[in-house]
PDB file of C-alpha atoms in Angstrom:
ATOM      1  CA  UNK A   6     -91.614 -18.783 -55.725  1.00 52.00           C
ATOM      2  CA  UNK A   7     -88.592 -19.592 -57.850  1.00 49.00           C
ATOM      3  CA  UNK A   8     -85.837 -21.480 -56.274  1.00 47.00           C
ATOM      4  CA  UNK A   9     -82.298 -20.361 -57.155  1.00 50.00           C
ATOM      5  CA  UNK A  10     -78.488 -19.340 -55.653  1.00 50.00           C
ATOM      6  CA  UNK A  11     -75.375 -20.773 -54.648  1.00 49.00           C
ATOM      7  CA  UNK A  12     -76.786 -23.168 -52.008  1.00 50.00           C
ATOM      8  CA  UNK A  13     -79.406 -24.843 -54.718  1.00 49.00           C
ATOM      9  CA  UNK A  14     -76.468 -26.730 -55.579  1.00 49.00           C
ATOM     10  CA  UNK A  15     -76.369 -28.398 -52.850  1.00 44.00           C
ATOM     11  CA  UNK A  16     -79.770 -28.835 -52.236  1.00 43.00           C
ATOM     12  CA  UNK A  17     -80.443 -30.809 -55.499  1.00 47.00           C
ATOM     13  CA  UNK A  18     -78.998 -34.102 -55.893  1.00 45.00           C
ATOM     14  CA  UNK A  19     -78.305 -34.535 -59.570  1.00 41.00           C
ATOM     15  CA  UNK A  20     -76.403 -38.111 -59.298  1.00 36.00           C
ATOM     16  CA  UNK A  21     -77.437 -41.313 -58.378  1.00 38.00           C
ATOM     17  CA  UNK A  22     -79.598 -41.302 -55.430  1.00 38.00           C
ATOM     18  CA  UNK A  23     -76.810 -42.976 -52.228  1.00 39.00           C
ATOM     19  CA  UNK A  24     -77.464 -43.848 -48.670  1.00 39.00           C
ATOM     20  CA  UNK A  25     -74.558 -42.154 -46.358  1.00 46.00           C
ATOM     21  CA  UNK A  26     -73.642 -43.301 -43.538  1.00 41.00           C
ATOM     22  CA  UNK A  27     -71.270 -42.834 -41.166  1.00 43.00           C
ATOM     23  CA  UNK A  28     -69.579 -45.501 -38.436  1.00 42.00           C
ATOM     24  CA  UNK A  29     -68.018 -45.101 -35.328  1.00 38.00           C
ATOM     25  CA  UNK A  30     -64.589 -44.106 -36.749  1.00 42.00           C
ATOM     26  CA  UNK A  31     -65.873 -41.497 -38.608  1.00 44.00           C
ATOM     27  CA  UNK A  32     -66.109 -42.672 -41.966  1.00 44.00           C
ATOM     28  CA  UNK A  33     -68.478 -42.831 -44.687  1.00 45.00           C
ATOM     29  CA  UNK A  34     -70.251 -46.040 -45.933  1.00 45.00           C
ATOM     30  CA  UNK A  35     -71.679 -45.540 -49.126  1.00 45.00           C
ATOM     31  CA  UNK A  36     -74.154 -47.880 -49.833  1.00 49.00           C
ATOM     32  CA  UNK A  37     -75.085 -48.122 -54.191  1.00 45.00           C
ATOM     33  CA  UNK A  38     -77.107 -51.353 -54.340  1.00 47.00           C
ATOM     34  CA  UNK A  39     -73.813 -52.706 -55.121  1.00 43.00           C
ATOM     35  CA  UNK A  40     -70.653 -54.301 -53.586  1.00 43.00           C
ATOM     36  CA  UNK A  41     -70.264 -51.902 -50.030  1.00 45.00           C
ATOM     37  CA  UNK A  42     -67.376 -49.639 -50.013  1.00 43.00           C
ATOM     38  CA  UNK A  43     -65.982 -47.421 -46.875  1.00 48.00           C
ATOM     39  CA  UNK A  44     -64.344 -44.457 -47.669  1.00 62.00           C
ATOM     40  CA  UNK A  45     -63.295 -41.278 -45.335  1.00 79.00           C
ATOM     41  CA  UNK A  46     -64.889 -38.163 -45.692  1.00 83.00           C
ATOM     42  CA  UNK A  47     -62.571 -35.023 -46.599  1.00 91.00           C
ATOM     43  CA  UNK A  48     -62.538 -31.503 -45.334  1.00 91.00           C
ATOM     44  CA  UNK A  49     -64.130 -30.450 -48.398  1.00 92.00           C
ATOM     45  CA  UNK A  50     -66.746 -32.660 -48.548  1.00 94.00           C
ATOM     46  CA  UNK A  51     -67.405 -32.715 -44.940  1.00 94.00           C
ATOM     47  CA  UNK A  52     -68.180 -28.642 -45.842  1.00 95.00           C
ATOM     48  CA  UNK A  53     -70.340 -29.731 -48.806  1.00 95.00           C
ATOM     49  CA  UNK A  54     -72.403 -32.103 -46.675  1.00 96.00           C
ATOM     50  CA  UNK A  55     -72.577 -29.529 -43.754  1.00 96.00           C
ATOM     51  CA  UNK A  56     -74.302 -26.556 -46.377  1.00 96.00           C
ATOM     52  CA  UNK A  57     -76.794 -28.897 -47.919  1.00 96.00           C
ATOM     53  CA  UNK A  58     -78.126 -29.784 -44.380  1.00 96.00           C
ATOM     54  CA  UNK A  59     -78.019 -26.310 -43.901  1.00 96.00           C
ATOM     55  CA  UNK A  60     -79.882 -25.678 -47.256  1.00 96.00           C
ATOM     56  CA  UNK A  61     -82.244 -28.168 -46.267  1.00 95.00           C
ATOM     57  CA  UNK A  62     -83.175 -26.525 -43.026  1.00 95.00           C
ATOM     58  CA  UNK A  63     -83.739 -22.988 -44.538  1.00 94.00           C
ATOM     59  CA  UNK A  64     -86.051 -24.397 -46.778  1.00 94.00           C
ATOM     60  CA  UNK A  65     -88.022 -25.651 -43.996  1.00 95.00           C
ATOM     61  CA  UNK A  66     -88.116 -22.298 -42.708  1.00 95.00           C
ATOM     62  CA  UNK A  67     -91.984 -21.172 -43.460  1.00 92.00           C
ATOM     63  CA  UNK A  68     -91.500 -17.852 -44.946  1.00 93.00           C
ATOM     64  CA  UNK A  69     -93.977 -14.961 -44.100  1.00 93.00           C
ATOM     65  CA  UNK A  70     -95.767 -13.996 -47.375  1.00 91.00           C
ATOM     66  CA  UNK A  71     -95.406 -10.629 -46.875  1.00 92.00           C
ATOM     67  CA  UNK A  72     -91.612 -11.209 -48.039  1.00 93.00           C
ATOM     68  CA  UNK A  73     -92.185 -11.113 -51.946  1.00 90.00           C
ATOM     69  CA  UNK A  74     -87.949 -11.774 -52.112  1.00 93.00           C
ATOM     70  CA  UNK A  75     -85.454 -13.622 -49.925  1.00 94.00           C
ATOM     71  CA  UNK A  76     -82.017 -13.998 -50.113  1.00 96.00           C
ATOM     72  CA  UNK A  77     -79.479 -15.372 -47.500  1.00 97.00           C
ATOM     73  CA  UNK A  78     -75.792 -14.886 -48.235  1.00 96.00           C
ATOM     74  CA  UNK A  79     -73.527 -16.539 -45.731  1.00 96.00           C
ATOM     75  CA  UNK A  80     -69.451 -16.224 -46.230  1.00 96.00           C
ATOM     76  CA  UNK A  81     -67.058 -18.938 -45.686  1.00 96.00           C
ATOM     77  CA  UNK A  82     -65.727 -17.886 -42.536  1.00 96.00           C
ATOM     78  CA  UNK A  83     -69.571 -18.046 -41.287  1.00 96.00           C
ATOM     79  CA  UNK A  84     -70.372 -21.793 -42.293  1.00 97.00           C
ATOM     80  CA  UNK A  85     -66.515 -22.997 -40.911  1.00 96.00           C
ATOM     81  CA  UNK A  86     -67.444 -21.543 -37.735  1.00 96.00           C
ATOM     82  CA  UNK A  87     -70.956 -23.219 -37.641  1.00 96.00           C
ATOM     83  CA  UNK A  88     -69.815 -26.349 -38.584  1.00 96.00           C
ATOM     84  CA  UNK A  89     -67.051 -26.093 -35.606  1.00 96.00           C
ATOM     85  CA  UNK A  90     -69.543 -24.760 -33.375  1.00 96.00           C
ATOM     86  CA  UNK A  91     -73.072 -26.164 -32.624  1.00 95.00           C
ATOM     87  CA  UNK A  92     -74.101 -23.235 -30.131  1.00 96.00           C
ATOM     88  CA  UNK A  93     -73.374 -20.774 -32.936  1.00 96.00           C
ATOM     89  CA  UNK A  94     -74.764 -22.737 -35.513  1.00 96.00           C
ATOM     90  CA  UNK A  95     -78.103 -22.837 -33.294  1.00 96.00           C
ATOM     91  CA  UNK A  96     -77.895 -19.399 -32.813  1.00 96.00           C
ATOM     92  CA  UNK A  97     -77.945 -18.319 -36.332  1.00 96.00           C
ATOM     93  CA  UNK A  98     -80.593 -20.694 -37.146  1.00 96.00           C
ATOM     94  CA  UNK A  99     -83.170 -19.217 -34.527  1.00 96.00           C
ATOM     95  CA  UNK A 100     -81.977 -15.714 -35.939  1.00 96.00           C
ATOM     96  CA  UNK A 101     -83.264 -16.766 -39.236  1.00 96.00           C
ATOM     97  CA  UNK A 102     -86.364 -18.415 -38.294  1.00 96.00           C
ATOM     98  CA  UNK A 103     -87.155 -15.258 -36.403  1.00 96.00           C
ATOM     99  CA  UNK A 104     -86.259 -13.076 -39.295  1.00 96.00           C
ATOM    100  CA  UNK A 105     -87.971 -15.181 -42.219  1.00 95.00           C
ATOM    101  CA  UNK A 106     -91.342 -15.526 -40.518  1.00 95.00           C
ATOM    102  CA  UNK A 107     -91.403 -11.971 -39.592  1.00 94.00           C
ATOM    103  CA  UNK A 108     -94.010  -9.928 -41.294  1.00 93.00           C
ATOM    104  CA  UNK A 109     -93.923  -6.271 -43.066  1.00 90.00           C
ATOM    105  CA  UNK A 110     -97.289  -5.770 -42.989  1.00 88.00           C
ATOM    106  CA  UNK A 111     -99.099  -3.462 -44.541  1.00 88.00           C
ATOM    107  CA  UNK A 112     -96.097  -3.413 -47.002  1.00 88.00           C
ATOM    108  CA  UNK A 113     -93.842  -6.389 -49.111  1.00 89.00           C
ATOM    109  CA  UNK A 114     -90.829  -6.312 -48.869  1.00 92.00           C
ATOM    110  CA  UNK A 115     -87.161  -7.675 -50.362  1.00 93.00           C
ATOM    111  CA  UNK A 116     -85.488  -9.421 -47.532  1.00 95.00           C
ATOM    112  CA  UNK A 117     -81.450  -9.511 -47.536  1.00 96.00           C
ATOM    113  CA  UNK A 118     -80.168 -11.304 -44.812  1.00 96.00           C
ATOM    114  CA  UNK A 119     -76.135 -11.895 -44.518  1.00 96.00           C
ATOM    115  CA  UNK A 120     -74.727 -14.164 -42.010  1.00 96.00           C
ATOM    116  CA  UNK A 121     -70.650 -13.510 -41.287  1.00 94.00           C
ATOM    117  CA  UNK A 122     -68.169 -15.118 -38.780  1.00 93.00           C
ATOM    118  CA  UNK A 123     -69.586 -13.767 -35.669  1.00 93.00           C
ATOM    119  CA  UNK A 124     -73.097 -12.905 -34.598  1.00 93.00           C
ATOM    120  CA  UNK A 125     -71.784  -9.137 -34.820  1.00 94.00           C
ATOM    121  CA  UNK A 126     -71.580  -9.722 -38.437  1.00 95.00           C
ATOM    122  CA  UNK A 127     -75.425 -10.622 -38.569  1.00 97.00           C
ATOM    123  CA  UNK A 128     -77.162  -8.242 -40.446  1.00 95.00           C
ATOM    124  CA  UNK A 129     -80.959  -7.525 -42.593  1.00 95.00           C
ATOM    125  CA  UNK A 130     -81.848  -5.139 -45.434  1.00 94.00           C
ATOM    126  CA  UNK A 131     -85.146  -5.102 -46.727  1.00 93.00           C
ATOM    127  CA  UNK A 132     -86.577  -2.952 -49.369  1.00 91.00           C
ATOM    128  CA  UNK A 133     -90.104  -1.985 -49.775  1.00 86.00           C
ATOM    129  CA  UNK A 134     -92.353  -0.997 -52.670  1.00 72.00           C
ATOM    130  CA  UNK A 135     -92.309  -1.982 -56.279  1.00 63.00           C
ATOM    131  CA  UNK A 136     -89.698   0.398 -57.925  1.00 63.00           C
ATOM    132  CA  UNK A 137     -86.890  -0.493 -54.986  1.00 68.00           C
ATOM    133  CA  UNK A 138     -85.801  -3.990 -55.970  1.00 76.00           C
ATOM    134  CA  UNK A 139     -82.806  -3.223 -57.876  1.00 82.00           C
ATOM    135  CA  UNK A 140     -80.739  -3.048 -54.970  1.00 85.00           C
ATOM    136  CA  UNK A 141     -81.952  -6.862 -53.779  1.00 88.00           C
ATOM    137  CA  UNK A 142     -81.159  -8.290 -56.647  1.00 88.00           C
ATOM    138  CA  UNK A 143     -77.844  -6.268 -57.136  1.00 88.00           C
ATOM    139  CA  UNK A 144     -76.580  -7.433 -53.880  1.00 89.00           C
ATOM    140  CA  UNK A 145     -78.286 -10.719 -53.947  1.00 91.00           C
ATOM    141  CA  UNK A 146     -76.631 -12.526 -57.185  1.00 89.00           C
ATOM    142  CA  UNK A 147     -74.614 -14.861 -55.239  1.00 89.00           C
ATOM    143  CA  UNK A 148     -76.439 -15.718 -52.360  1.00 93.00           C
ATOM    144  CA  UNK A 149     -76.331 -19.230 -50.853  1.00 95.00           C
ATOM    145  CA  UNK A 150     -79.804 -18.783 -50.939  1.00 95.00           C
ATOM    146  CA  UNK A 151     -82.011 -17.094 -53.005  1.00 94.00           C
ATOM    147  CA  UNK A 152     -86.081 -17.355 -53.625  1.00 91.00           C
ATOM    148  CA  UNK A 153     -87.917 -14.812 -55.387  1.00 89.00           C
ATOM    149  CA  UNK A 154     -91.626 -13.784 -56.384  1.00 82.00           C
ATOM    150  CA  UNK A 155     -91.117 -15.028 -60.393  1.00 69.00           C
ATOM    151  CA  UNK A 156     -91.809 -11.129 -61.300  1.00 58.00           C
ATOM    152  CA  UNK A 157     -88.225 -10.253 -62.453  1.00 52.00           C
ATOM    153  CA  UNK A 158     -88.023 -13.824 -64.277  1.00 55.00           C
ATOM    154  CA  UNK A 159     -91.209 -12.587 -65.851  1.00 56.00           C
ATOM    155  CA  UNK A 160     -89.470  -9.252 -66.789  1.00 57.00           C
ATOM    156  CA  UNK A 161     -86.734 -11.089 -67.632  1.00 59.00           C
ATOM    157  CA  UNK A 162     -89.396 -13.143 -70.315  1.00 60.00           C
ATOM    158  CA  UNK A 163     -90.753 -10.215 -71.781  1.00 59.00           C
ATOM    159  CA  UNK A 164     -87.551  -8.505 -72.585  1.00 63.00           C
ATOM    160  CA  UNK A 165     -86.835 -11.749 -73.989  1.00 70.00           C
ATOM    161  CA  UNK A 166     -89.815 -12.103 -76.042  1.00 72.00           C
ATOM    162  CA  UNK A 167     -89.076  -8.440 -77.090  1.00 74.00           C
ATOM    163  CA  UNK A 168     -86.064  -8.744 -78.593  1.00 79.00           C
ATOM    164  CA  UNK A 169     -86.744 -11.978 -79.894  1.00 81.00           C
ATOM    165  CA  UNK A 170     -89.629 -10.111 -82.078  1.00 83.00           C
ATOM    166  CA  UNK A 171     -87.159  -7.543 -82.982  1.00 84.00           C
ATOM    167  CA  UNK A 172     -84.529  -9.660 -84.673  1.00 87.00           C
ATOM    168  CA  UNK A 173     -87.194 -11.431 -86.790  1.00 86.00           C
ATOM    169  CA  UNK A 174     -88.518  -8.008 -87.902  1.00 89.00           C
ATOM    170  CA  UNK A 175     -84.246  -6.885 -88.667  1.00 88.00           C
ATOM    171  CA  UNK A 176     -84.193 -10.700 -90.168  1.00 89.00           C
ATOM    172  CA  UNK A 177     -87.129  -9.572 -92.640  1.00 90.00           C
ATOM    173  CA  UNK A 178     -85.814  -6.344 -93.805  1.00 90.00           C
ATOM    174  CA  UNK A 179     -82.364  -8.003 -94.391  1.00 92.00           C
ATOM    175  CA  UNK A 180     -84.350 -10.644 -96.354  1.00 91.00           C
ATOM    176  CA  UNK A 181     -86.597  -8.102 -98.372  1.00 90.00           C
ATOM    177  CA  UNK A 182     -83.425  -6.172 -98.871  1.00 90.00           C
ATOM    178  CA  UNK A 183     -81.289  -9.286 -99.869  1.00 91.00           C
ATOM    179  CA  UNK A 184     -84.299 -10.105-102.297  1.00 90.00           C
ATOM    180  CA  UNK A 185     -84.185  -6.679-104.101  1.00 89.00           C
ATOM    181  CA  UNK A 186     -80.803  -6.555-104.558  1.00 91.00           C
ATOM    182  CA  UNK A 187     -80.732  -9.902-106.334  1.00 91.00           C
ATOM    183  CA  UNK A 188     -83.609  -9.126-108.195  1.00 89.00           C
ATOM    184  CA  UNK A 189     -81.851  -5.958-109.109  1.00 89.00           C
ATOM    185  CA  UNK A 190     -78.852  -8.016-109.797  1.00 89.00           C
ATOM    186  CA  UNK A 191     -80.618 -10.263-112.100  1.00 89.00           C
ATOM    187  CA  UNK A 192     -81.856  -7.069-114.088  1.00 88.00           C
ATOM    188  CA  UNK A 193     -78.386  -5.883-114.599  1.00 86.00           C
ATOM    189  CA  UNK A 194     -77.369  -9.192-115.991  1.00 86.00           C
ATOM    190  CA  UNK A 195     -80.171  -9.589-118.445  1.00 85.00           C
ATOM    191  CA  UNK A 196     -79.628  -5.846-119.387  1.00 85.00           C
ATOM    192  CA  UNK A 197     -75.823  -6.874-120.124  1.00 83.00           C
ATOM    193  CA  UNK A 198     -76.866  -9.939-121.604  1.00 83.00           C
ATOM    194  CA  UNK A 199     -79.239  -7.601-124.181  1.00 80.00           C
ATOM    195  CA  UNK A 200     -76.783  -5.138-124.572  1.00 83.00           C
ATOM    196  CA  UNK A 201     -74.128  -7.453-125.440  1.00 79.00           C
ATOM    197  CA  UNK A 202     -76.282  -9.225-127.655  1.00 79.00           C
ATOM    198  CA  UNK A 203     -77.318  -6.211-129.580  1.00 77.00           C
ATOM    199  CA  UNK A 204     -73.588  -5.113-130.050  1.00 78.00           C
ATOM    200  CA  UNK A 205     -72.898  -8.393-131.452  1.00 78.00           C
ATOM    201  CA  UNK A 206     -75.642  -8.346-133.463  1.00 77.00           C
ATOM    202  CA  UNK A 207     -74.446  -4.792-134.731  1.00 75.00           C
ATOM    203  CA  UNK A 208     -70.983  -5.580-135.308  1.00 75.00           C
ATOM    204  CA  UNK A 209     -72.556  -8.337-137.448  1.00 72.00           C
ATOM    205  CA  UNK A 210     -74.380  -6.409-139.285  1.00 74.00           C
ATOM    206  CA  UNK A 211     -71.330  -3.925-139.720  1.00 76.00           C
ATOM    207  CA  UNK A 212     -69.139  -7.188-140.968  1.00 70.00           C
ATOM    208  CA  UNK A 213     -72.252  -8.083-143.076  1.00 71.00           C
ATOM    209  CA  UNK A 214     -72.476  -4.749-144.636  1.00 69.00           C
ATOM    210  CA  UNK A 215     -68.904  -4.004-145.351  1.00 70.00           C
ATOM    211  CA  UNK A 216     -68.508  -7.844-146.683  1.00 71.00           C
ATOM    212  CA  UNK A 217     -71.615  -6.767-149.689  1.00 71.00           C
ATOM    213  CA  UNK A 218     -69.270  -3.403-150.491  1.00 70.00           C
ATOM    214  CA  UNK A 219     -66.805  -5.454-150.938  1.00 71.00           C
ATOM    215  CA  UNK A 220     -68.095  -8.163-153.263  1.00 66.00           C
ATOM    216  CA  UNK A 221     -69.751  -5.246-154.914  1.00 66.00           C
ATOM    217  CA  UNK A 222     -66.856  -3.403-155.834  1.00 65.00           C
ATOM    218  CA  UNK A 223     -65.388  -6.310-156.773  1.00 63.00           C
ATOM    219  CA  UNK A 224     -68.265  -7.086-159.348  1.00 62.00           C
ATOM    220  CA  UNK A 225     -68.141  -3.574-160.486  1.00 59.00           C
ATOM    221  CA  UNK A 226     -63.948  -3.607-161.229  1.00 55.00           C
ATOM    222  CA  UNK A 227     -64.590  -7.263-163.195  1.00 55.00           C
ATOM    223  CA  UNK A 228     -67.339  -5.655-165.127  1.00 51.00           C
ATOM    224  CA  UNK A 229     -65.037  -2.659-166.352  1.00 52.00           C
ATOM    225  CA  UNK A 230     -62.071  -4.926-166.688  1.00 55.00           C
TER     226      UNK A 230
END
């Protein structure tokens, strides 16, 4: 399955590799393989911390295979009030597990789970059947977290690969194109190169011609003279 949403941010670390810990007053002691440093945590990253152990946890979850599509989306509201309370936090989690590692057999199915401030707000939508995915991954773009089968990636490849293979054939018309209009271009000039030789060579000719007369006529007056 591919791996992606919101909450993948938090699941990946991307820095450094650090050992928390926290001490007895509550703050964090980052430990680099350097000089020690203590340093409180804030709201925000208390928050941060609290999702990726929640990330974490989800991903622990054993999915049923049956569920070809997963997404959980979780607002705000919903992780403040987990963080503040443990019992709900518990709660949701055993929801999940119970909902994750449920099966749709005979079927597969897209699973859309969304987790809001109270367990009121606790919902499911699943959608079965091969043609009724668009409304998963319409609803699902934002999710904390997100796995999916790899099929719409592979759709997503193909479409890809298509238009990929129609540019190059647009880029090889514009270049056969682009090729017979210079060649056609380099006709015109050698045409105008012969024509404007050939008048040249004309008026030439002309200048040539009427220079003979002259010096002809002028013989001819002498003579009579």
């Amino acid at each position: 399955m591919v791996i992606s949403g919101v909450g993948q941010n938090y699941y990946q670390n991307n820095v450094e590799t650090k050992r928390n810990t926290k001490n007895v007053n509550g703050t964090e002691k980052i430990d680099t393989g350097k000089a020690e440093s203590t340093q409180e945590l804030s709201e925000a990253e208390e928050m941060e911390l609290f999702k990726k152990e929640f990330y974490a946890e989800l991903e622990r979850i054993p999915k049923n295979r049956t569920i070809t599509n997963l997404a959980v989306n979780i607002s705000e509201e919903a992780f403040k009030n987990m963080k503040a309370d443990p019992e709900y936090r518990a709660k949701i989690m055993s929801a999940l597990q119970r909902d994750l590692t449920s099966s749709f057999a005979p079927l597969k199915a897209s699973l859309l789970i969304t987790v809001g401030a109270t367990e009121k707000d606790y919902r499911g939508d699943s959608w079965s059947g091969p043609n009724n995915d668009s409304e998963f991954f319409a609803r699902s773009q934002d999710s904390f977290y997100k796995k999916t089968s790899g099929k719409k990636d592979r759709n997503k490849e193909l479409l890809e690969e298509y238009l990929e293979k129609r540019a190059q054939a647009k880029r090889q018309q514009q270049e056969l194109l682009d090729e017979k209009v210079a060649k056609a271009e380099q006709e015109r000039s050698r045409l105008a190169k012969a024509w404007s030789s050939k008048q040249q060579m004309a008026k030439a000719s002309s200048v040539y011609d009427a220079n003979i007369m002259t010096e002809t006529m002028a013989g001819g007056d002498s003579l009579l003279g």
